[in-house]
Amino acid sequence: MGPLGGDSYALRCVSDLPPPFRPVFGFRYFNSLQGECFPACYLSDVNMVVSAPTGSGKTALFELCILRLLSRFLTPDWRFSLVKGTLKTIYIAPMKALVQEKMRDWTAKLGTLGINCLEMTGDSEFYNKKAIHDSDLILTTPEKFDSMSRNGIRDGGLGFFSDIALVLIDEVHLLNDPRGASLEAVVSRIKMLSRLGHMRSSPLANVRFIAVSATISNAEDIAEWLLAPPEGLKRFGEEMRPVKLTTKVLGYAAAKNDFLFERVRKIPI
């Protein structure tokens, strides 16, 4: 079934996906934002930068990009035949709580496809080189992945890097934070390794970057850094909020001191 809807953002059905992927989503139709991004997310391999309000459905965009990568394991008769650990997705989020939330969510959603999810944060030390190599989806923080990859360069434990095919960056506005240096280092390291001559035949050579946030003031600059083409840059306004915001102006009584609010007039909201 094709696009639906008469507005500027056409809706798409989950049934547009191959049968093995449809159970990942617990609804029948993608919302307007997801429908608008569907062609770039699932029908292409372009790098993307998406700026959209909180709660507008950006997680589903990540999931569509994951499924796009996994579609390489589909047979002509729509059977899903996964080769474990050969195409890795790296999900990077600034907070351990967010990583752990996505870990629970995606383990439940993607586990039926046989996807092996691995959490790499300061709270999870129960992994080794074999666990990393066997994983399909690694969820981590910038600091942890930066530390692990730097140490891996020293001890030769970065063999799995050649299998990285997709990098998902949540809350990319972290780049403007004091902690943003770790995220910048991680992305730059992946980009540098992808250009090495001996990586030409590996998935890393064509690694795909997807970055999302609710507050990106310089989306064009980030898109240029991640080599995202114009069709990969998506910006959405407040119309995409599931709960609309109301703006009100509160008045206050004039103060004797121009630099001191002595009394605030209470206005019913």
mmCIF file of C-alpha atoms in Angstrom:
data_model
loop_
_atom_site.group_PDB
_atom_site.id
_atom_site.type_symbol
_atom_site.label_atom_id
_atom_site.label_comp_id
_atom_site.label_asym_id
_atom_site.label_seq_id
_atom_site.Cartn_x
_atom_site.Cartn_y
_atom_site.Cartn_z
ATOM 1 C CA MET A 1 0.000 0.000 0.000
ATOM 2 C CA GLY A 2 1.399 3.406 -0.915
ATOM 3 C CA PRO A 3 1.433 6.813 0.737
ATOM 4 C CA LEU A 4 -1.768 8.101 2.297
ATOM 5 C CA GLY A 5 -3.016 11.504 3.300
ATOM 6 C CA GLY A 6 -3.813 14.800 1.631
ATOM 7 C CA ASP A 7 -1.462 17.057 3.632
ATOM 8 C CA SER A 8 2.066 18.082 2.685
ATOM 9 C CA TYR A 9 3.448 15.102 4.625
ATOM 10 C CA ALA A 10 2.072 11.856 3.174
ATOM 11 C CA LEU A 11 1.611 8.947 5.564
ATOM 12 C CA ARG A 12 3.101 5.556 4.850
ATOM 13 C CA CYS A 13 1.955 2.118 5.924
ATOM 14 C CA VAL A 14 4.115 -0.258 7.913
ATOM 15 C CA SER A 15 3.020 -2.816 5.304
ATOM 16 C CA ASP A 16 5.348 -1.019 2.865
ATOM 17 C CA LEU A 17 8.129 -2.895 4.652
ATOM 18 C CA PRO A 18 9.047 -6.533 3.917
ATOM 19 C CA PRO A 19 6.989 -8.989 6.027
ATOM 20 C CA PRO A 20 9.825 -9.987 8.413
ATOM 21 C CA PHE A 21 10.294 -6.338 9.467
ATOM 22 C CA ARG A 22 6.688 -5.321 10.096
ATOM 23 C CA PRO A 23 6.416 -6.697 13.672
ATOM 24 C CA VAL A 24 9.172 -4.275 14.762
ATOM 25 C CA PHE A 25 6.552 -1.518 14.776
ATOM 26 C CA GLY A 26 3.485 -1.731 16.973
ATOM 27 C CA PHE A 27 1.326 0.456 14.736
ATOM 28 C CA ARG A 28 -0.103 0.383 11.219
ATOM 29 C CA TYR A 29 0.953 3.790 9.903
ATOM 30 C CA PHE A 30 4.047 5.923 10.300
ATOM 31 C CA ASN A 31 3.346 9.476 11.402
ATOM 32 C CA SER A 32 3.937 12.513 9.187
ATOM 33 C CA LEU A 33 7.594 12.965 10.146
ATOM 34 C CA GLN A 34 8.375 9.294 9.686
ATOM 35 C CA GLY A 35 6.518 9.178 6.376
ATOM 36 C CA GLU A 36 8.449 12.186 5.091
ATOM 37 C CA CYS A 37 11.778 10.586 6.080
ATOM 38 C CA PHE A 38 10.859 7.054 4.934
ATOM 39 C CA PRO A 39 12.429 7.298 1.438
ATOM 40 C CA ALA A 40 15.742 8.626 2.769
ATOM 41 C CA CYS A 41 15.815 6.257 5.762
ATOM 42 C CA TYR A 42 14.711 2.978 4.221
ATOM 43 C CA LEU A 43 14.922 3.394 0.454
ATOM 44 C CA SER A 44 18.436 4.875 0.301
ATOM 45 C CA ASP A 45 21.801 4.744 2.051
ATOM 46 C CA VAL A 46 22.444 8.494 2.353
ATOM 47 C CA ASN A 47 23.823 10.036 5.525
ATOM 48 C CA MET A 48 21.177 11.991 7.414
ATOM 49 C CA VAL A 49 20.804 14.824 9.923
ATOM 50 C CA VAL A 50 17.305 15.199 11.384
ATOM 51 C CA SER A 51 16.143 18.034 13.614
ATOM 52 C CA ALA A 52 12.672 17.471 15.067
ATOM 53 C CA PRO A 53 10.875 18.195 18.358
ATOM 54 C CA THR A 54 10.971 15.822 21.300
ATOM 55 C CA GLY A 55 8.356 13.074 21.062
ATOM 56 C CA SER A 56 7.892 13.409 17.299
ATOM 57 C CA GLY A 57 9.030 9.849 16.514
ATOM 58 C CA LYS A 58 12.747 10.100 15.748
ATOM 59 C CA THR A 59 13.474 6.660 17.260
ATOM 60 C CA ALA A 60 11.485 5.047 14.438
ATOM 61 C CA LEU A 61 13.854 6.723 11.975
ATOM 62 C CA PHE A 62 16.764 4.926 13.631
ATOM 63 C CA GLU A 63 14.824 1.671 13.391
ATOM 64 C CA LEU A 64 14.094 2.193 9.695
ATOM 65 C CA CYS A 65 17.804 2.749 9.048
ATOM 66 C CA ILE A 66 18.659 -0.405 11.010
ATOM 67 C CA LEU A 67 16.141 -2.364 8.946
ATOM 68 C CA ARG A 68 17.569 -0.886 5.751
ATOM 69 C CA LEU A 69 20.933 -2.365 6.730
ATOM 70 C CA LEU A 70 19.368 -5.695 7.723
ATOM 71 C CA SER A 71 17.534 -5.872 4.390
ATOM 72 C CA ARG A 72 20.833 -7.110 2.917
ATOM 73 C CA PHE A 73 20.066 -10.415 4.646
ATOM 74 C CA LEU A 74 16.670 -10.818 2.965
ATOM 75 C CA THR A 75 16.288 -13.569 0.384
ATOM 76 C CA PRO A 76 14.274 -13.039 -2.821
ATOM 77 C CA ASP A 77 11.300 -14.796 -1.195
ATOM 78 C CA TRP A 78 11.432 -12.389 1.825
ATOM 79 C CA ARG A 79 13.059 -14.796 4.253
ATOM 80 C CA PHE A 80 15.458 -13.244 6.735
ATOM 81 C CA SER A 81 18.811 -15.024 6.978
ATOM 82 C CA LEU A 82 21.118 -13.155 9.364
ATOM 83 C CA VAL A 83 24.870 -13.692 9.372
ATOM 84 C CA LYS A 84 25.688 -12.652 12.917
ATOM 85 C CA GLY A 85 28.211 -9.920 13.565
ATOM 86 C CA THR A 86 29.028 -9.176 9.936
ATOM 87 C CA LEU A 87 27.171 -5.835 9.662
ATOM 88 C CA LYS A 88 27.323 -3.813 12.854
ATOM 89 C CA THR A 89 25.280 -0.817 13.971
ATOM 90 C CA ILE A 90 26.724 1.541 16.597
ATOM 91 C CA TYR A 91 24.213 3.578 18.611
ATOM 92 C CA ILE A 92 25.755 6.514 20.525
ATOM 93 C CA ALA A 93 23.812 8.478 23.144
ATOM 94 C CA PRO A 94 25.077 10.971 25.741
ATOM 95 C CA MET A 95 23.522 9.326 28.810
ATOM 96 C CA LYS A 96 23.754 5.788 30.169
ATOM 97 C CA ALA A 97 20.050 5.898 31.029
ATOM 98 C CA LEU A 98 19.168 6.561 27.392
ATOM 99 C CA VAL A 99 21.490 3.770 26.224
ATOM 100 C CA GLN A 100 19.908 1.339 28.675
ATOM 101 C CA GLU A 101 16.390 2.375 27.630
ATOM 102 C CA LYS A 102 17.185 1.719 23.968
ATOM 103 C CA MET A 103 18.896 -1.542 24.941
ATOM 104 C CA ARG A 104 15.692 -2.836 26.557
ATOM 105 C CA ASP A 105 13.504 -1.558 23.732
ATOM 106 C CA TRP A 106 15.577 -2.889 20.839
ATOM 107 C CA THR A 107 16.361 -6.207 22.505
ATOM 108 C CA ALA A 108 12.607 -6.787 22.658
ATOM 109 C CA LYS A 109 11.858 -5.482 19.155
ATOM 110 C CA LEU A 110 14.824 -6.869 17.227
ATOM 111 C CA GLY A 111 15.434 -10.004 19.259
ATOM 112 C CA THR A 112 12.808 -11.850 17.226
ATOM 113 C CA LEU A 113 15.033 -11.296 14.165
ATOM 114 C CA GLY A 114 17.991 -12.787 16.002
ATOM 115 C CA ILE A 115 19.755 -9.438 16.425
ATOM 116 C CA ASN A 116 22.353 -9.526 19.194
ATOM 117 C CA CYS A 117 22.418 -6.239 21.146
ATOM 118 C CA LEU A 118 25.372 -5.324 23.354
ATOM 119 C CA GLU A 119 25.499 -2.495 25.887
ATOM 120 C CA MET A 120 28.873 -0.809 26.377
ATOM 121 C CA THR A 121 28.756 1.749 29.205
ATOM 122 C CA GLY A 122 30.508 2.279 32.503
ATOM 123 C CA ASP A 123 27.836 0.107 34.120
ATOM 124 C CA SER A 124 28.398 -2.863 31.822
ATOM 125 C CA GLU A 125 31.755 -4.596 31.966
ATOM 126 C CA PHE A 126 30.430 -8.039 31.032
ATOM 127 C CA TYR A 127 31.738 -8.135 27.495
ATOM 128 C CA ASN A 128 34.903 -9.271 25.768
ATOM 129 C CA LYS A 129 36.321 -9.255 22.260
ATOM 130 C CA LYS A 130 34.229 -12.243 21.244
ATOM 131 C CA ALA A 131 31.024 -10.605 22.501
ATOM 132 C CA ILE A 132 31.853 -7.470 20.535
ATOM 133 C CA HIS A 133 32.638 -9.408 17.363
ATOM 134 C CA ASP A 134 29.420 -11.455 17.651
ATOM 135 C CA SER A 135 27.184 -8.433 18.281
ATOM 136 C CA ASP A 136 25.017 -6.819 15.623
ATOM 137 C CA LEU A 137 24.010 -3.680 17.519
ATOM 138 C CA ILE A 138 26.345 -1.970 20.001
ATOM 139 C CA LEU A 139 24.817 0.681 22.259
ATOM 140 C CA THR A 140 27.287 2.986 23.967
ATOM 141 C CA THR A 141 28.187 6.489 25.172
ATOM 142 C CA PRO A 142 30.753 8.715 23.436
ATOM 143 C CA GLU A 143 33.191 8.504 26.346
ATOM 144 C CA LYS A 144 33.053 4.715 26.585
ATOM 145 C CA PHE A 145 33.399 4.127 22.860
ATOM 146 C CA ASP A 146 36.178 6.697 22.624
ATOM 147 C CA SER A 147 38.106 5.025 25.448
ATOM 148 C CA MET A 148 37.517 1.520 24.097
ATOM 149 C CA SER A 149 38.559 2.420 20.560
ATOM 150 C CA ARG A 150 41.695 4.297 21.665
ATOM 151 C CA ASN A 151 42.779 1.395 23.865
ATOM 152 C CA GLY A 152 41.886 -1.015 21.077
ATOM 153 C CA ILE A 153 44.257 0.738 18.714
ATOM 154 C CA ARG A 154 47.078 0.059 21.173
ATOM 155 C CA ASP A 155 46.354 -3.638 21.738
ATOM 156 C CA GLY A 156 45.090 -4.523 18.254
ATOM 157 C CA GLY A 157 41.519 -5.136 19.387
ATOM 158 C CA LEU A 158 39.743 -3.099 16.729
ATOM 159 C CA GLY A 159 39.125 -5.901 14.264
ATOM 160 C CA PHE A 160 35.365 -5.386 14.588
ATOM 161 C CA PHE A 161 35.662 -1.829 13.218
ATOM 162 C CA SER A 162 35.725 -3.147 9.670
ATOM 163 C CA ASP A 163 32.202 -4.548 10.238
ATOM 164 C CA ILE A 164 30.687 -1.177 11.236
ATOM 165 C CA ALA A 165 28.157 -0.226 8.573
ATOM 166 C CA LEU A 166 25.820 2.161 10.412
ATOM 167 C CA VAL A 167 26.389 4.795 13.119
ATOM 168 C CA LEU A 168 23.365 6.258 14.914
ATOM 169 C CA ILE A 169 24.019 9.471 16.860
ATOM 170 C CA ASP A 170 21.314 10.498 19.340
ATOM 171 C CA GLU A 171 21.177 14.048 20.738
ATOM 172 C CA VAL A 172 23.862 15.230 18.303
ATOM 173 C CA HIS A 173 23.677 18.751 19.761
ATOM 174 C CA LEU A 174 26.041 17.305 22.395
ATOM 175 C CA LEU A 175 28.793 18.469 20.032
ATOM 176 C CA ASN A 176 28.252 21.970 21.437
ATOM 177 C CA ASP A 177 28.742 20.686 24.989
ATOM 178 C CA PRO A 178 32.047 20.361 26.881
ATOM 179 C CA ARG A 179 31.551 16.587 26.519
ATOM 180 C CA GLY A 180 31.210 16.930 22.761
ATOM 181 C CA ALA A 181 34.916 16.365 22.214
ATOM 182 C CA SER A 182 34.498 12.623 22.824
ATOM 183 C CA LEU A 183 31.694 12.369 20.274
ATOM 184 C CA GLU A 184 33.667 14.358 17.719
ATOM 185 C CA ALA A 185 36.712 12.142 18.296
ATOM 186 C CA VAL A 186 34.664 8.946 17.851
ATOM 187 C CA VAL A 187 33.035 10.079 14.608
ATOM 188 C CA SER A 188 36.313 11.442 13.226
ATOM 189 C CA ARG A 189 38.075 8.174 14.074
ATOM 190 C CA ILE A 190 35.428 6.130 12.265
ATOM 191 C CA LYS A 191 35.616 8.435 9.225
ATOM 192 C CA MET A 192 39.412 8.225 9.186
ATOM 193 C CA LEU A 193 39.484 4.424 9.396
ATOM 194 C CA SER A 194 36.830 4.126 6.685
ATOM 195 C CA ARG A 195 39.195 5.838 4.226
ATOM 196 C CA LEU A 196 42.085 3.434 4.752
ATOM 197 C CA GLY A 197 43.019 1.442 1.668
ATOM 198 C CA HIS A 198 42.685 -1.984 3.261
ATOM 199 C CA MET A 199 39.097 -1.141 4.299
ATOM 200 C CA ARG A 200 37.849 -0.717 0.728
ATOM 201 C CA SER A 201 36.149 -4.115 0.614
ATOM 202 C CA SER A 202 34.685 -3.874 4.141
ATOM 203 C CA PRO A 203 31.322 -2.464 5.290
ATOM 204 C CA LEU A 204 33.195 0.367 7.039
ATOM 205 C CA ALA A 205 34.258 1.809 3.674
ATOM 206 C CA ASN A 206 30.633 2.832 3.063
ATOM 207 C CA VAL A 207 29.621 3.521 6.665
ATOM 208 C CA ARG A 208 26.381 5.456 7.041
ATOM 209 C CA PHE A 209 25.837 8.202 9.652
ATOM 210 C CA ILE A 210 22.416 9.153 11.043
ATOM 211 C CA ALA A 211 22.319 12.052 13.527
ATOM 212 C CA VAL A 212 19.182 13.343 15.248
ATOM 213 C CA SER A 213 18.322 15.964 17.852
ATOM 214 C CA ALA A 214 15.504 18.216 18.983
ATOM 215 C CA THR A 215 17.756 21.271 19.206
ATOM 216 C CA ILE A 216 20.175 21.742 16.318
ATOM 217 C CA SER A 217 20.841 25.379 15.459
ATOM 218 C CA ASN A 218 23.476 24.601 12.810
ATOM 219 C CA ALA A 219 22.074 21.529 11.091
ATOM 220 C CA GLU A 220 23.729 22.497 7.800
ATOM 221 C CA ASP A 221 27.194 22.492 9.389
ATOM 222 C CA ILE A 222 26.646 19.051 10.931
ATOM 223 C CA ALA A 223 25.281 17.748 7.631
ATOM 224 C CA GLU A 224 28.411 18.992 5.847
ATOM 225 C CA TRP A 225 30.628 17.339 8.484
ATOM 226 C CA LEU A 226 28.797 14.023 8.112
ATOM 227 C CA LEU A 227 28.715 14.327 4.308
ATOM 228 C CA ALA A 228 24.911 14.284 4.245
ATOM 229 C CA PRO A 229 23.425 15.357 0.888
ATOM 230 C CA PRO A 230 20.528 17.853 0.697
ATOM 231 C CA GLU A 231 17.971 15.037 0.676
ATOM 232 C CA GLY A 232 19.485 13.743 3.914
ATOM 233 C CA LEU A 233 18.970 16.993 5.830
ATOM 234 C CA LYS A 234 15.516 17.104 7.425
ATOM 235 C CA ARG A 235 14.256 19.882 9.694
ATOM 236 C CA PHE A 236 10.827 19.939 11.280
ATOM 237 C CA GLY A 237 9.153 22.614 13.388
ATOM 238 C CA GLU A 238 6.735 22.702 16.284
ATOM 239 C CA GLU A 239 3.942 21.356 14.069
ATOM 240 C CA MET A 240 5.425 17.900 14.658
ATOM 241 C CA ARG A 241 4.976 17.985 18.417
ATOM 242 C CA PRO A 242 2.473 15.371 19.645
ATOM 243 C CA VAL A 243 1.403 17.840 22.349
ATOM 244 C CA LYS A 244 1.297 21.436 21.156
ATOM 245 C CA LEU A 245 3.044 24.094 23.219
ATOM 246 C CA THR A 246 1.248 27.262 24.270
ATOM 247 C CA THR A 247 3.209 30.485 24.617
ATOM 248 C CA LYS A 248 2.036 33.064 27.169
ATOM 249 C CA VAL A 249 3.464 36.442 28.192
ATOM 250 C CA LEU A 250 3.382 37.262 31.921
ATOM 251 C CA GLY A 251 3.288 40.892 32.973
ATOM 252 C CA TYR A 252 4.886 42.340 36.087
ATOM 253 C CA ALA A 253 4.465 45.494 38.107
ATOM 254 C CA ALA A 254 7.031 48.246 37.640
ATOM 255 C CA ALA A 255 9.786 48.072 40.260
ATOM 256 C CA LYS A 256 11.382 51.012 42.061
ATOM 257 C CA ASN A 257 14.745 49.662 41.021
ATOM 258 C CA ASP A 258 15.007 49.095 37.274
ATOM 259 C CA PHE A 259 17.243 46.072 37.896
ATOM 260 C CA LEU A 260 15.110 44.408 40.562
ATOM 261 C CA PHE A 261 11.751 42.639 40.252
ATOM 262 C CA GLU A 262 10.149 43.450 43.628
ATOM 263 C CA ARG A 263 6.832 41.981 42.797
ATOM 264 C CA VAL A 264 5.500 39.766 40.041
ATOM 265 C CA ARG A 265 1.906 40.199 39.000
ATOM 266 C CA LYS A 266 0.228 36.821 38.972
ATOM 267 C CA ILE A 267 -1.748 36.303 35.816
ATOM 268 C CA PRO A 268 -4.037 33.244 35.557
ATOM 269 C CA ILE A 269 -2.831 30.750 32.950
#
